[in-house]
Coordinates of C-alpha atoms and ligand atoms in Angstrom, one line a residue:
Chain A
M1 CA 24.8 17.3 -12.5
R2 CA 20.8 16.6 -12.8
P3 CA 19.4 15.6 -9.3
F4 CA 18.5 11.8 -8.9
A5 CA 17.2 9.7 -5.9
Y6 CA 19.3 7.2 -4.5
A7 CA 18.7 4.1 -2.2
R8 CA 20.9 1.6 -1.0
A9 CA 19.6 -2.5 -1.0
D10 CA 21.1 -5.2 0.9
D11 CA 19.2 -8.1 -0.7
V12 CA 18.7 -8.9 -4.4
D13 CA 14.9 -9.0 -4.2
T14 CA 14.6 -5.5 -2.7
A15 CA 17.4 -3.8 -5.1
I16 CA 15.0 -5.3 -8.3
A17 CA 11.5 -4.3 -6.7
T18 CA 13.2 -0.9 -5.9
V19 CA 14.3 -0.4 -9.6
L20 CA 11.2 -1.7 -11.1
A21 CA 9.2 0.7 -9.0
R22 CA 10.3 3.5 -11.0
P23 CA 10.4 3.5 -14.9
D24 CA 13.5 5.6 -14.8
G25 CA 15.2 3.6 -11.8
E26 CA 18.9 2.1 -12.8
F27 CA 21.1 -0.2 -10.9
L28 CA 24.4 1.4 -9.4
A29 CA 27.4 -0.6 -9.0
G30 CA 31.1 0.5 -9.2
G31 CA 29.7 3.9 -10.8
T32 CA 32.6 4.0 -13.3
T33 CA 30.4 4.2 -16.3
E34 CA 26.9 5.0 -14.4
I35 CA 28.3 8.4 -12.6
D36 CA 30.4 9.5 -15.5
L37 CA 27.6 9.6 -17.9
V38 CA 25.1 11.1 -15.8
R39 CA 27.6 13.7 -15.1
Q40 CA 28.2 14.2 -19.0
D41 CA 24.1 14.4 -19.3
V42 CA 24.2 11.3 -21.3
L43 CA 22.0 9.2 -18.8
R44 CA 19.4 10.6 -16.8
P45 CA 18.1 8.2 -14.2
G46 CA 15.5 9.2 -11.8
L47 CA 16.7 6.8 -9.0
L48 CA 19.9 4.8 -8.6
V49 CA 19.7 1.6 -6.5
D50 CA 23.4 1.2 -5.0
I51 CA 23.6 -2.7 -5.0
N52 CA 27.0 -2.7 -3.4
D53 CA 25.9 -4.2 -0.3
L54 CA 24.5 -7.2 -2.4
P55 CA 26.4 -10.6 -1.4
L56 CA 27.5 -11.2 -5.0
D57 CA 31.0 -10.9 -4.9
R58 CA 32.1 -13.8 -4.8
V59 CA 34.3 -16.2 -7.1
D60 CA 33.5 -19.7 -6.6
D61 CA 34.9 -23.1 -8.3
L62 CA 32.5 -24.9 -10.2
P63 CA 31.8 -28.8 -10.2
D64 CA 32.9 -28.9 -14.0
G65 CA 36.5 -26.9 -13.1
G66 CA 34.9 -23.8 -14.2
V67 CA 34.1 -20.6 -12.2
R68 CA 31.2 -19.0 -11.0
I69 CA 32.0 -15.0 -10.7
G70 CA 29.3 -12.9 -9.0
G71 CA 28.0 -10.2 -10.5
L72 CA 29.3 -7.4 -7.9
A73 CA 33.1 -8.9 -7.8
R74 CA 35.5 -6.6 -8.7
M75 CA 37.5 -6.5 -11.7
S76 CA 40.8 -6.4 -9.7
D77 CA 39.6 -9.2 -7.3
V78 CA 38.7 -11.4 -10.2
A79 CA 42.1 -11.0 -12.1
E80 CA 43.8 -12.2 -8.8
A81 CA 41.5 -15.0 -7.9
P82 CA 43.4 -18.3 -7.8
G83 CA 40.6 -20.3 -9.7
V84 CA 40.7 -17.5 -12.7
A85 CA 44.5 -16.7 -13.0
E86 CA 45.3 -20.4 -13.1
R87 CA 42.6 -22.0 -15.2
F88 CA 41.6 -19.0 -17.3
P89 CA 44.6 -16.7 -17.7
V90 CA 42.8 -15.0 -20.5
I91 CA 40.4 -13.4 -18.2
S92 CA 43.1 -12.5 -15.7
E93 CA 45.0 -10.7 -18.5
A94 CA 42.0 -9.1 -20.0
L95 CA 40.9 -7.4 -16.9
L96 CA 44.7 -6.3 -15.9
Q97 CA 44.9 -4.8 -19.2
G98 CA 41.7 -2.9 -18.9
A99 CA 41.3 0.6 -17.3
S100 CA 43.5 1.5 -14.4
P101 CA 44.2 0.1 -11.0
Q102 CA 41.6 2.7 -9.2
L103 CA 38.9 1.7 -11.6
R104 CA 39.6 -1.9 -11.3
T105 CA 39.0 -2.0 -7.8
M106 CA 35.9 -0.1 -8.2
A107 CA 34.2 -1.7 -11.3
S108 CA 32.0 -4.9 -10.9
M109 CA 32.1 -7.7 -13.5
A110 CA 28.2 -7.0 -14.2
G111 CA 28.9 -3.3 -14.8
N112 CA 32.0 -4.4 -17.2
L113 CA 29.9 -6.1 -19.4
C114 CA 27.0 -3.2 -19.2
Q115 CA 29.8 -0.5 -19.8
R116 CA 28.6 2.0 -22.8
V117 CA 30.4 3.0 -25.6
R118 CA 33.2 5.3 -25.7
C119 CA 32.3 6.7 -28.9
G120 CA 32.7 10.6 -28.6
Y121 CA 29.5 11.5 -30.2
F122 CA 27.5 8.9 -27.9
R123 CA 29.6 10.6 -25.1
D124 CA 29.1 14.5 -25.7
A125 CA 25.2 14.4 -25.2
V126 CA 24.5 16.8 -27.9
S127 CA 25.4 15.1 -31.5
P128 CA 23.4 13.2 -33.7
C129 CA 23.6 9.4 -32.1
N130 CA 21.2 6.7 -32.7
K131 CA 22.4 4.9 -29.4
R132 CA 21.7 7.9 -27.3
D133 CA 18.5 9.3 -29.1
P134 CA 17.3 7.1 -31.5
G135 CA 16.4 8.0 -35.0
S136 CA 18.8 11.2 -34.3
G137 CA 21.5 9.7 -36.9
C138 CA 25.0 8.5 -36.6
A139 CA 27.6 11.7 -36.6
A140 CA 30.6 9.2 -36.3
I141 CA 29.6 7.5 -39.8
T142 CA 30.6 10.8 -41.4
G143 CA 32.7 12.3 -38.7
F144 CA 35.4 10.9 -36.7
H145 CA 35.6 6.8 -36.4
R146 CA 39.2 6.0 -36.5
G147 CA 38.3 3.8 -32.9
H148 CA 35.0 2.5 -34.4
A149 CA 34.1 -0.9 -35.6
V150 CA 34.8 -2.6 -38.7
L151 CA 32.6 -5.9 -38.4
G152 CA 28.9 -6.3 -37.0
T153 CA 28.3 -2.7 -38.0
S154 CA 24.9 -1.4 -39.4
D155 CA 24.1 2.0 -40.9
K156 CA 22.8 3.1 -37.8
C157 CA 26.1 2.8 -35.4
I158 CA 29.2 1.6 -35.7
A159 CA 30.6 2.0 -32.3
T160 CA 32.8 -0.7 -30.9
H161 CA 31.8 -2.8 -27.8
P162 CA 34.7 -1.4 -25.1
S163 CA 35.0 -4.1 -22.6
D164 CA 38.2 -6.3 -22.6
A165 CA 36.9 -9.0 -20.0
A166 CA 33.8 -9.8 -22.3
V167 CA 36.2 -10.6 -25.0
A168 CA 37.6 -13.2 -22.9
L169 CA 34.1 -14.7 -21.6
V170 CA 32.9 -14.7 -25.1
A171 CA 35.9 -16.9 -26.2
L172 CA 35.1 -19.2 -23.4
D173 CA 31.4 -19.3 -23.8
A174 CA 30.5 -17.9 -20.7
V175 CA 26.7 -17.8 -19.2
V176 CA 25.2 -14.8 -18.0
R177 CA 23.0 -15.5 -15.0
T178 CA 20.4 -13.1 -13.9
R179 CA 17.5 -12.6 -11.7
G180 CA 14.4 -10.1 -12.7
P181 CA 11.0 -9.6 -12.4
H182 CA 10.2 -12.7 -14.5
G183 CA 12.4 -15.1 -12.3
E184 CA 15.9 -16.2 -13.2
R185 CA 17.3 -17.2 -16.5
A186 CA 20.9 -17.8 -17.8
V187 CA 21.8 -16.3 -21.1
P188 CA 25.1 -17.5 -23.3
I189 CA 27.0 -14.8 -23.5
D190 CA 27.2 -14.3 -27.2
E191 CA 23.6 -13.7 -27.0
F192 CA 24.0 -11.4 -24.4
F193 CA 25.7 -8.8 -26.4
L194 CA 23.1 -7.8 -29.4
L195 CA 24.4 -6.0 -32.7
P196 CA 23.3 -2.4 -33.4
G197 CA 21.2 -3.5 -36.4
D198 CA 18.1 -1.0 -36.4
T199 CA 18.0 -0.5 -32.6
P200 CA 21.5 0.3 -31.8
E201 CA 20.0 1.7 -28.1
R202 CA 19.3 -1.9 -27.3
E203 CA 22.8 -3.4 -26.3
H204 CA 21.6 -6.1 -24.2
P205 CA 18.5 -8.4 -23.5
L206 CA 18.3 -7.4 -20.0
E207 CA 14.7 -6.2 -19.0
H208 CA 14.0 -3.1 -16.7
G209 CA 14.8 -4.3 -13.2
E210 CA 16.7 -7.6 -14.4
L211 CA 20.2 -7.8 -12.3
I212 CA 23.0 -10.0 -13.2
T213 CA 23.7 -12.0 -10.5
A214 CA 26.7 -14.0 -11.8
I215 CA 28.5 -15.0 -14.8
D216 CA 29.7 -18.8 -15.1
V217 CA 32.4 -19.7 -16.9
P218 CA 32.6 -23.7 -17.9
G219 CA 35.4 -25.8 -17.3
A220 CA 37.7 -26.0 -20.6
A221 CA 41.0 -27.6 -20.3
T222 CA 42.1 -25.5 -23.4
A223 CA 41.5 -22.3 -21.4
R224 CA 44.8 -23.3 -19.2
R225 CA 46.7 -22.1 -22.5
S226 CA 45.1 -19.1 -23.2
S227 CA 46.1 -15.2 -23.3
Y228 CA 45.0 -11.8 -24.3
L229 CA 46.6 -9.7 -26.6
K230 CA 45.8 -5.8 -26.7
V231 CA 47.0 -3.6 -29.2
R232 CA 46.6 0.2 -28.5
D233 CA 47.8 3.8 -28.5
R234 CA 49.6 3.7 -25.7
A235 CA 51.2 0.9 -23.7
S236 CA 48.6 1.4 -20.7
Y237 CA 45.5 2.6 -19.7
E238 CA 43.7 2.9 -23.0
F239 CA 40.8 1.0 -24.7
A240 CA 41.6 -1.4 -27.9
L241 CA 42.2 -1.0 -31.0
V242 CA 42.2 -4.4 -31.6
S243 CA 42.4 -7.2 -29.1
V244 CA 42.4 -11.1 -29.5
A245 CA 41.5 -13.7 -26.7
A246 CA 42.6 -17.0 -27.5
A247 CA 42.8 -20.2 -26.1
M248 CA 44.4 -23.3 -28.2
D249 CA 45.2 -27.0 -27.6
V250 CA 47.9 -28.1 -30.2
R251 CA 48.5 -31.6 -30.5
Y252 CA 51.2 -33.4 -32.8
R253 CA 51.2 -29.9 -34.5
T254 CA 47.4 -30.0 -35.0
V255 CA 44.7 -27.5 -33.7
A256 CA 43.0 -29.8 -31.3
D257 CA 41.0 -27.3 -29.8
I258 CA 40.8 -23.4 -30.5
R259 CA 38.8 -20.4 -29.0
L260 CA 39.1 -17.3 -30.2
A261 CA 37.7 -14.0 -30.0
L262 CA 38.3 -10.1 -31.1
G263 CA 38.0 -6.8 -29.2
G264 CA 38.1 -3.2 -30.6
V265 CA 37.1 -4.2 -34.0
A266 CA 33.5 -5.1 -33.9
T267 CA 30.1 -3.6 -32.4
K268 CA 30.1 -6.6 -30.0
P269 CA 32.8 -8.5 -28.3
W270 CA 33.3 -10.9 -31.7
R271 CA 33.6 -14.9 -31.3
A272 CA 35.7 -15.4 -34.4
R273 CA 34.0 -18.6 -35.3
T274 CA 35.0 -18.8 -39.2
A275 CA 38.6 -18.3 -38.1
E276 CA 38.1 -21.2 -35.5
R277 CA 36.4 -23.3 -38.2
S278 CA 39.1 -23.0 -40.6
L279 CA 41.9 -24.0 -38.3
L280 CA 40.5 -26.9 -36.1
G281 CA 41.7 -30.0 -37.0
G282 CA 44.4 -28.3 -39.4
P283 CA 48.1 -27.5 -39.0
A284 CA 49.0 -25.1 -36.3
T285 CA 51.5 -23.1 -38.8
R286 CA 51.8 -19.3 -39.3
E287 CA 50.1 -19.8 -42.8
A288 CA 47.1 -21.5 -41.6
F289 CA 46.8 -18.6 -39.0
A290 CA 47.1 -16.0 -41.5
E291 CA 44.5 -17.6 -43.8
A292 CA 41.9 -18.0 -41.0
A293 CA 42.7 -14.1 -39.8
R294 CA 41.8 -13.5 -43.7
R295 CA 38.8 -15.3 -43.6
E296 CA 37.6 -14.1 -40.3
L297 CA 38.0 -10.2 -41.6
A298 CA 36.7 -10.7 -45.1
P299 CA 33.4 -9.1 -44.3
A300 CA 34.7 -6.1 -42.5
T301 CA 33.1 -3.1 -43.7
P302 CA 35.9 -0.2 -42.9
L303 CA 35.6 3.5 -43.4
P304 CA 38.5 5.5 -44.5
Q305 CA 39.8 6.1 -40.8
N306 CA 39.6 2.7 -39.6
E307 CA 40.6 0.7 -42.6
F308 CA 44.1 -0.5 -40.7
K309 CA 42.2 -2.2 -38.3
V310 CA 41.2 -5.0 -40.9
E311 CA 45.3 -5.6 -41.5
L312 CA 45.9 -4.8 -37.9
A313 CA 43.4 -7.5 -36.7
Q314 CA 44.9 -10.3 -38.9
R315 CA 48.4 -9.7 -37.7
A316 CA 47.2 -9.7 -33.8
I317 CA 45.4 -12.8 -34.5
V318 CA 48.5 -14.5 -36.0
R319 CA 50.9 -13.1 -33.2
A320 CA 48.6 -14.2 -30.6
L321 CA 48.1 -17.8 -32.0
T322 CA 51.8 -18.0 -33.3
A323 CA 52.7 -17.3 -29.6
L324 CA 50.4 -19.9 -28.0
A325 CA 51.8 -22.6 -30.7
D326 CA 55.4 -21.9 -29.7
G327 CA 54.3 -22.2 -26.0
D328 CA 53.3 -25.4 -26.9
E329 CA 56.3 -26.6 -28.7
E330 CA 58.4 -25.1 -25.9
G331 CA 56.4 -27.0 -23.4
G332 CA 57.2 -30.1 -25.0
T333 CA 54.8 -32.4 -23.6
R334 CA 52.8 -32.8 -26.6
Chain B
M1 CA 3.9 -12.3 -17.0
A2 CA 3.4 -12.1 -13.2
I3 CA 6.0 -10.4 -11.3
H4 CA 7.8 -12.8 -9.0
V5 CA 9.6 -10.1 -6.7
G6 CA 7.8 -10.1 -3.4
S7 CA 10.0 -7.4 -1.5
P8 CA 8.6 -4.0 -1.3
P9 CA 10.6 -1.2 -3.0
L10 CA 12.7 1.3 -1.0
E11 CA 12.0 4.8 -0.8
G12 CA 14.8 7.1 -3.0
T13 CA 14.9 10.4 -2.4
S14 CA 16.8 13.2 -4.1
K15 CA 16.5 15.5 -1.1
A16 CA 19.5 16.6 1.0
R17 CA 20.2 14.3 3.9
T18 CA 22.5 13.7 6.6
V19 CA 25.5 11.6 5.4
A20 CA 27.7 10.0 8.0
L21 CA 31.4 9.7 6.9
T22 CA 34.6 8.2 8.3
V23 CA 37.5 10.2 6.8
N24 CA 41.0 9.7 8.0
G25 CA 39.7 7.9 10.9
E26 CA 37.3 11.0 11.9
G27 CA 33.6 10.6 11.7
V28 CA 32.2 13.6 9.9
E29 CA 28.5 14.4 9.2
L30 CA 27.4 16.6 6.3
R31 CA 24.1 17.5 4.5
I32 CA 24.3 17.0 0.9
E33 CA 22.1 15.6 -2.0
P34 CA 22.9 12.1 -3.3
R35 CA 24.4 13.4 -6.5
V36 CA 27.1 14.9 -4.7
S37 CA 30.4 13.1 -5.5
L38 CA 32.9 12.1 -2.7
L39 CA 35.4 14.5 -4.5
D40 CA 33.3 17.4 -4.0
A41 CA 32.2 16.3 -0.5
L42 CA 35.7 16.2 0.6
R43 CA 36.5 19.7 -1.2
E44 CA 33.8 21.8 -1.1
H45 CA 32.0 20.6 2.1
L46 CA 35.0 19.1 4.6
G47 CA 37.5 21.5 3.6
L48 CA 40.0 18.9 2.6
T49 CA 41.2 20.4 -0.6
G50 CA 44.4 17.9 -0.7
T51 CA 42.3 15.5 -3.1
K52 CA 42.6 17.2 -6.8
K53 CA 39.7 17.3 -9.4
G54 CA 41.5 17.1 -12.8
C55 CA 39.2 15.7 -15.1
D56 CA 35.8 14.7 -13.1
Q57 CA 35.8 11.6 -15.5
G58 CA 38.0 8.9 -14.1
T59 CA 40.8 9.1 -16.5
C60 CA 43.5 11.5 -14.5
G61 CA 43.8 9.9 -11.0
A62 CA 44.3 13.6 -9.3
C63 CA 41.1 12.5 -7.1
T64 CA 42.6 9.2 -5.9
V65 CA 41.7 8.1 -2.2
W66 CA 41.3 5.2 -0.3
S67 CA 38.2 3.4 0.4
D68 CA 38.7 0.8 3.1
G69 CA 42.2 1.0 2.0
R70 CA 42.1 0.3 -1.7
R71 CA 42.6 3.2 -4.0
V72 CA 39.3 4.9 -5.8
L73 CA 38.6 7.7 -7.8
S74 CA 36.6 10.0 -5.8
C75 CA 35.1 11.9 -8.5
L76 CA 33.2 8.7 -9.5
T77 CA 32.0 7.7 -6.2
L78 CA 28.7 9.4 -4.8
A79 CA 29.7 10.6 -1.3
V80 CA 26.5 9.0 0.0
A81 CA 27.8 5.4 -1.3
G82 CA 30.7 6.4 1.1
E83 CA 28.7 5.6 4.2
G84 CA 30.2 2.6 6.2
H85 CA 33.4 2.8 4.3
E86 CA 36.7 4.3 5.9
I87 CA 37.8 7.0 3.6
T88 CA 41.7 8.4 3.7
T89 CA 42.9 11.4 1.8
V90 CA 46.2 12.7 1.2
E91 CA 45.9 14.8 4.5
G92 CA 45.6 11.4 6.2
L93 CA 49.0 10.2 5.3
Q94 CA 50.9 12.2 7.6
D95 CA 51.5 11.0 11.3
G96 CA 51.5 13.4 14.2
G97 CA 53.1 16.0 12.0
E98 CA 56.0 13.7 10.4
L99 CA 55.6 13.3 6.3
H100 CA 55.0 9.9 5.3
P101 CA 58.1 8.3 3.9
M102 CA 56.4 8.6 0.4
Q103 CA 55.8 11.9 1.0
A104 CA 59.4 12.5 2.1
A105 CA 60.9 10.6 -1.0
F106 CA 58.7 12.8 -3.5
I107 CA 60.2 16.1 -2.0
A108 CA 63.9 14.4 -2.1
H109 CA 63.3 12.9 -5.3
D110 CA 61.6 16.2 -7.2
A111 CA 58.9 14.2 -8.0
F112 CA 56.7 17.1 -9.2
Q113 CA 56.9 20.3 -10.8
C114 CA 53.7 22.0 -10.8
G115 CA 52.2 19.5 -8.0
Y116 CA 48.8 19.2 -9.0
C117 CA 48.6 15.5 -9.4
T118 CA 50.7 14.9 -6.7
P119 CA 47.9 13.9 -3.9
G120 CA 46.9 11.6 -6.3
Q121 CA 50.2 9.9 -6.9
L122 CA 50.9 9.8 -3.4
M123 CA 47.7 7.9 -2.6
S124 CA 48.4 5.3 -5.6
A125 CA 52.3 5.4 -4.6
V126 CA 51.6 4.1 -0.8
A127 CA 48.9 1.7 -2.1
L128 CA 50.9 0.3 -5.0
L129 CA 53.5 -0.9 -2.3
E130 CA 50.6 -2.5 -0.1
E131 CA 49.5 -4.3 -3.2
G132 CA 52.8 -5.7 -4.0
R133 CA 53.2 -4.5 -7.5
A134 CA 56.3 -2.5 -6.9
A135 CA 58.8 -4.6 -8.6
D136 CA 61.0 -2.2 -11.0
D137 CA 59.3 -3.8 -14.3
E138 CA 55.7 -3.1 -12.4
I139 CA 55.8 0.5 -11.1
A140 CA 54.9 2.0 -14.5
E141 CA 52.1 0.0 -15.2
W142 CA 50.4 0.0 -11.8
M143 CA 51.1 3.8 -11.5
S144 CA 49.4 4.4 -14.8
G145 CA 45.9 5.4 -13.7
N146 CA 47.7 8.5 -12.5
I147 CA 48.3 11.0 -15.2
C148 CA 51.1 13.9 -14.6
R149 CA 50.9 16.5 -17.1
C150 CA 54.2 17.7 -15.8
A151 CA 55.9 14.5 -16.7
A152 CA 57.5 13.9 -13.6
Y153 CA 57.2 10.1 -14.1
P154 CA 60.9 9.2 -13.8
N155 CA 61.3 10.8 -10.5
I156 CA 58.0 9.5 -9.2
R157 CA 59.5 6.2 -10.0
D158 CA 62.6 6.8 -8.0
A159 CA 60.7 7.9 -5.0
I160 CA 58.8 4.7 -5.0
R161 CA 61.7 2.6 -5.5
E162 CA 63.3 4.3 -2.7
V163 CA 60.6 3.8 -0.1
R164 CA 60.2 0.0 -1.3
D165 CA 63.8 -0.6 -1.0
A166 CA 63.9 1.2 2.6
A167 CA 60.9 -1.1 3.6
G168 CA 63.1 -3.8 2.7
G169 CA 61.2 -5.6 -0.2
E170 CA 59.8 -5.2 -3.6
Ligands
FAD1 C1 38.8 6.2 -18.0 C2 38.2 4.9 -18.2 C3 39.1 3.8 -18.8 C4 38.5 2.7 -18.7 N1 39.2 1.7 -19.4 C5 38.7 0.4 -19.7 C6 39.3 -0.3 -20.2 O1 40.7 -0.4 -20.9 N2 38.9 -1.9 -20.5 C7 37.7 -2.3 -20.0 O2 37.0 -3.3 -20.4 N3 36.9 -1.2 -19.5 C8 37.5 0.0 -19.2 N4 36.7 0.9 -18.5 C9 35.1 0.7 -18.2 C10 35.1 0.0 -17.1 O3 35.6 -1.1 -16.7 C11 33.6 0.1 -16.6 O4 33.1 1.1 -16.5 C12 33.1 -0.6 -15.6 O5 33.7 -2.1 -15.4 C13 31.6 -0.5 -15.1 O6 31.6 -1.3 -13.7 P1 30.7 -0.5 -12.7 O7 30.9 -1.4 -11.7 O8 31.4 0.5 -12.1 O9 29.3 -0.2 -13.6 P2 28.2 1.0 -13.2 O10 28.7 2.4 -13.7 O11 27.8 1.1 -11.7 O12 27.0 0.3 -13.7 C14 27.1 0.3 -15.4 C15 25.8 -0.2 -16.2 O13 25.6 -1.4 -15.5 C16 24.6 -1.7 -15.0 N5 24.6 -2.6 -13.7 C17 25.6 -2.6 -13.0 N6 25.4 -3.8 -12.2 C18 24.6 -4.5 -12.8 C19 24.0 -5.7 -12.6 N7 24.5 -6.6 -11.5 N8 22.9 -6.2 -13.3 C20 22.3 -5.4 -14.2 N9 22.7 -4.2 -14.6 C21 23.9 -3.6 -14.1 C22 24.1 -0.2 -14.4 O14 22.8 0.1 -14.0 C23 24.9 0.5 -15.6 O15 23.9 1.0 -16.5 C24 37.1 2.2 -18.4 C25 36.4 3.4 -17.6 C26 37.1 4.5 -17.6 C27 36.3 5.4 -16.8
SF4_2 S1 28.5 5.1 -33.6 FE1 26.8 4.4 -32.5 S2 27.3 5.6 -30.5 FE2 28.7 6.8 -32.2 S3 27.3 8.4 -32.9 FE3 26.9 6.5 -34.0 S4 25.1 5.7 -33.4 FE4 25.8 6.9 -31.7
FES3 S1 39.2 13.8 -11.2 FE1 38.7 11.8 -10.6 S2 40.1 10.9 -12.3 FE2 40.4 13.1 -12.9
FES4 S1 53.4 17.4 -11.4 FE1 52.2 18.8 -12.6 S2 50.7 17.5 -13.4 FE2 52.1 16.2 -12.1

C-alpha cells in the first residue's frame, strides 16, 4: 500500500480546510470504500482526513414529517432509527440488504452515496478504464459485463451504481446537504448522481473539499407503505443484479401516489419516472404494472451478457408493486 | 469565488508516529505509519495473531474485531484511526483462562474444520447475541458477513443457538 498522510479533524471547517490545503487530500469516513481502493492502488490520495469525530452522526426528525440523516450516521444505526424504520421502511430495508453487519457498522451514509463502482476492470488498477484513467477505454464493453448497466450507459462507461440506500433515497426525493469552500448548498439527490456521458470519472457534483453534512428525506405519507426488493446471485451479502425501491398509495384500486426507483440496472440510482407517469391515476393492476415496467425498460441498451436484466427488472417491478398493492387490499382501510 | 473556510488546516504526515491503542482492555503503544491497517497492527506489531487475514478487501470477515463493542473489519480500519476506541480481539473473549461460552459451544458442535475463519465467526457470533439478532430465522443473515470456506455453517448456527438458549432468550 502506498504511503499517505493522515490527519484527524474534530470540527467541520478544519476538516474542509485540511482537505483543501492539498490537491490530493480526501475525506476518510468508514473507509470501507476508501481503504479498500487505496490498497488496490485504484485511489492514490496523498492525505486522508479522518472525519469520524465530526458531530454529524445524528438522525433527527424534520418538521414536515421527514428525517435529516447526518452524513456520518452509520448504515446500521440509520436502518434501526425509529423515524426511518417506521416512516421510511424502504430506506431501512435497502440498508439492511446491503453489505454485511460489520460493514454496516463502519460505513457512513455520505460514504455510501460516494462509494465507487464494483466493475472488476475499475478495481484491477491495470485494465483500460475511462473512470479510473480517463481516455484509456472501457474494458467492460468488450469484456465481462454481466453485472453492468442497461440504462443510462454511454460508449465511455457502463458500470452500475452499486448503492442500495441511494436507490431508496432517489425514490423519496432526498436532498444532499453540503458544506464546502464556497459555503453551503442543497442538491436534489437525482442531480447528485451524474450519468457517465463523456466524463465517467465525474460521478457527482462535489467540489474538492466539499463535505456532505446531511441527507434530508422530505416527509411523504406514501413512504409508510414502501419496500425494497433486491434480486442478487446469492441470498445475502451481494450487490444487486436488479433492485426496486417502491412506495405506493392505492385508493379505490387506483394508484393515487407512486415513487419508483431501480438499482443494479443503471449507471446511477434510477428514478423510474416513465413508469410512474404511466401508473399515476390509473388502475393498480398487474397488467398496468407490467405495462409501466415495459415502458421504463424500453430505452434499455443491453449487451450480450446483461440482456437478462431487461426482463428481470420488469418482473421485479411487477413483483414489488403487486406486493404493495396486495398489502393495501389486505389492510382493508381504503 | 472566495473561500469561506476560515479554519487553519491540520498538518498531516505519512511518517511513522506513536499510536496509543486499547486492545483487550490494555493500553499499548506502537510506532507505525498511518497506512498500517488495524489488522496488521494486531498481527504483525502486537503479536495478536488470533485475528486472521482472509481477503484484505472487506469481503470475508476473517478479520472481524470489535471497536467499542461493535463488530468491524480490521482490514479496512486504519490502526491510527483506532485511537480513542476500545478494541477487542478473539484473544479478549476468554475470561481468566476460561473459554467464552461461544468458544466452548463451537468446540462442542464441531463448528469448524480448518479453523481459519473461526476467530471472525466467534467475534460475530457473540456480537449477534448482543445485537438481538439471534432468532432462528435471523442467524444466517446476520452471520453472512463471515464466509467459511469449509462450509461449517450448520454447526456454527447450532453453536449460536445453544449459547442463545443457555442465556435464556433469542
Ligand atoms: C464487500 C463489500 C460489500 C458491499 N456491499 C454493498 C451492498 O450490498 N450495498 C451497498 O449499498 N453498499 C455495499 N458496499 C459498499 C459500502 O456500503 C460502502 O463502501 C460504504 O457505504 C462507504 O461508506 P464509508 O463511510 O466507509 O466511506 P469511505 O470509504 O470512508 O469513503 C468513500 C468515499 O466517500 C468520500 N466521503 C466519505 N464521507 C464523505 C462526506 N461526508 N462528504 C464528502 N465525501 C465523503 C470519501 O472521500 C471517499 O471518496 C459494500 C462494500 C464492501 C467492501
Ligand atoms: S464500465 Fe466504467 S468502470 Fe468499468 S471498465 Fe468501463 S469505464 Fe471503467
Ligand atoms: S480480511 Fe478483512 S474481511 Fe477479509
Ligand atoms: S473452518 Fe475452514 S474456513 Fe471456516
